[in-house]
């Protein structure tokens, strides 16, 4: 019985750590829209450190967008908060909104 409780506890701990890592990867990043290429489904963002993506230094970078409709929510010069994730083909913006 104690072994089953121990195994269940270990399973819950593993699940909690996995969820924590997923939430950390989705952390908001502050940036500014520098360029939008709707035809290619890409956006250039100048941003500060993006620790959730392993980027310690500020930089400007071209990102793909998960959904092309995201590009219609912002314009060049807008200050934004965005979420991105790393995949096989590079970095992809999964959410973006104008900063308040």
Short mmCIF file of N, CA, C and O in Angstrom, two decimals, residues 24-25 27-32 45-61 63 80-84 91:
data_model
loop_
_atom_site.label_atom_id
_atom_site.label_comp_id
_atom_site.label_asym_id
_atom_site.label_seq_id
_atom_site.Cartn_x
_atom_site.Cartn_y
_atom_site.Cartn_z
N UNK A 24 6.51 27.82 -18.11
CA UNK A 24 7.68 28.68 -18.22
C UNK A 24 8.01 28.94 -19.68
O UNK A 24 8.43 30.02 -20.06
N UNK A 25 7.82 27.94 -20.54
CA UNK A 25 8.12 28.11 -21.96
C UNK A 25 7.14 29.10 -22.60
O UNK A 25 7.47 29.75 -23.57
N UNK A 27 6.06 31.83 -21.30
CA UNK A 27 6.15 33.13 -20.63
C UNK A 27 6.10 34.28 -21.63
O UNK A 27 6.65 34.18 -22.72
N UNK A 28 5.44 35.36 -21.24
CA UNK A 28 5.35 36.54 -22.09
C UNK A 28 6.72 37.19 -22.27
O UNK A 28 7.51 37.25 -21.34
N UNK A 29 6.94 37.69 -23.48
CA UNK A 29 8.17 38.40 -23.83
C UNK A 29 7.75 39.79 -24.28
O UNK A 29 6.79 39.95 -25.04
N UNK A 30 8.43 40.83 -23.80
CA UNK A 30 8.14 42.20 -24.22
C UNK A 30 8.93 42.53 -25.46
O UNK A 30 10.11 42.19 -25.55
N UNK A 31 8.28 43.20 -26.40
CA UNK A 31 8.99 43.55 -27.62
C UNK A 31 8.32 44.68 -28.38
O UNK A 31 7.36 45.29 -27.91
N UNK A 32 8.87 44.95 -29.57
CA UNK A 32 8.34 45.97 -30.47
C UNK A 32 8.32 45.40 -31.88
O UNK A 32 9.27 44.76 -32.31
N UNK A 45 10.52 41.07 -34.63
CA UNK A 45 10.32 41.65 -33.32
C UNK A 45 11.66 41.99 -32.68
O UNK A 45 12.59 41.17 -32.70
N UNK A 46 11.76 43.19 -32.14
CA UNK A 46 12.90 43.58 -31.32
C UNK A 46 12.45 43.36 -29.88
O UNK A 46 11.41 43.87 -29.47
N UNK A 47 13.23 42.58 -29.13
CA UNK A 47 12.78 42.24 -27.77
C UNK A 47 13.94 42.14 -26.80
O UNK A 47 15.10 42.03 -27.19
N UNK A 48 13.58 42.18 -25.55
CA UNK A 48 14.54 42.00 -24.48
C UNK A 48 14.87 40.53 -24.33
O UNK A 48 14.51 39.71 -25.17
N UNK A 49 15.55 40.19 -23.25
CA UNK A 49 15.87 38.78 -23.01
C UNK A 49 14.60 37.92 -23.04
O UNK A 49 13.55 38.33 -22.57
N UNK A 50 14.73 36.75 -23.64
CA UNK A 50 13.62 35.80 -23.72
C UNK A 50 14.11 34.50 -23.11
O UNK A 50 14.45 33.55 -23.81
N UNK A 51 14.17 34.48 -21.80
CA UNK A 51 14.74 33.33 -21.09
C UNK A 51 13.97 32.05 -21.37
O UNK A 51 14.54 30.96 -21.38
N UNK A 52 12.67 32.16 -21.65
CA UNK A 52 11.88 30.97 -21.96
C UNK A 52 12.33 30.32 -23.26
O UNK A 52 12.07 29.15 -23.50
N UNK A 53 13.06 31.09 -24.10
CA UNK A 53 13.57 30.56 -25.36
C UNK A 53 15.09 30.37 -25.32
O UNK A 53 15.72 30.06 -26.32
N UNK A 54 15.69 30.60 -24.15
CA UNK A 54 17.13 30.46 -24.01
C UNK A 54 17.92 31.64 -24.54
O UNK A 54 19.10 31.52 -24.84
N UNK A 55 17.27 32.80 -24.68
CA UNK A 55 17.92 34.00 -25.19
C UNK A 55 18.17 34.95 -24.03
O UNK A 55 17.23 35.53 -23.49
N UNK A 56 19.41 35.12 -23.68
CA UNK A 56 19.78 35.95 -22.52
C UNK A 56 19.96 37.42 -22.87
O UNK A 56 19.92 38.27 -22.00
N UNK A 57 20.18 37.73 -24.14
CA UNK A 57 20.47 39.09 -24.57
C UNK A 57 19.30 39.65 -25.39
O UNK A 57 18.62 38.91 -26.11
N UNK A 58 19.09 40.97 -25.35
CA UNK A 58 18.10 41.60 -26.23
C UNK A 58 18.52 41.42 -27.69
O UNK A 58 19.71 41.33 -27.99
N UNK A 59 17.55 41.36 -28.59
CA UNK A 59 17.85 41.19 -30.01
C UNK A 59 16.63 41.49 -30.86
O UNK A 59 15.52 41.61 -30.34
N UNK A 60 16.85 41.60 -32.14
CA UNK A 60 15.76 41.67 -33.11
C UNK A 60 15.82 40.37 -33.90
O UNK A 60 16.89 39.90 -34.26
N UNK A 61 14.65 39.79 -34.16
CA UNK A 61 14.62 38.48 -34.77
C UNK A 61 13.35 38.30 -35.59
O UNK A 61 12.30 38.85 -35.25
N UNK A 63 10.36 35.94 -36.69
CA UNK A 63 9.62 34.78 -36.20
C UNK A 63 8.56 34.38 -37.21
O UNK A 63 7.96 35.24 -37.86
N UNK A 80 4.54 45.28 -27.85
CA UNK A 80 3.74 44.07 -27.70
C UNK A 80 4.27 43.18 -26.59
O UNK A 80 5.40 43.33 -26.12
N UNK A 81 3.42 42.24 -26.20
CA UNK A 81 3.80 41.11 -25.35
C UNK A 81 3.45 39.89 -26.19
O UNK A 81 2.37 39.81 -26.76
N UNK A 82 4.39 38.95 -26.27
CA UNK A 82 4.14 37.78 -27.10
C UNK A 82 4.68 36.52 -26.45
O UNK A 82 5.49 36.57 -25.52
N UNK A 83 4.18 35.42 -26.94
CA UNK A 83 4.65 34.10 -26.53
C UNK A 83 5.20 33.42 -27.78
O UNK A 83 4.66 33.60 -28.87
N UNK A 84 6.27 32.67 -27.62
CA UNK A 84 6.85 31.96 -28.74
C UNK A 84 7.39 30.62 -28.25
O UNK A 84 7.62 30.43 -27.06
N UNK A 91 11.79 29.53 -34.60
CA UNK A 91 10.93 30.05 -33.53
C UNK A 91 9.60 30.51 -34.11
O UNK A 91 9.56 31.11 -35.18
#
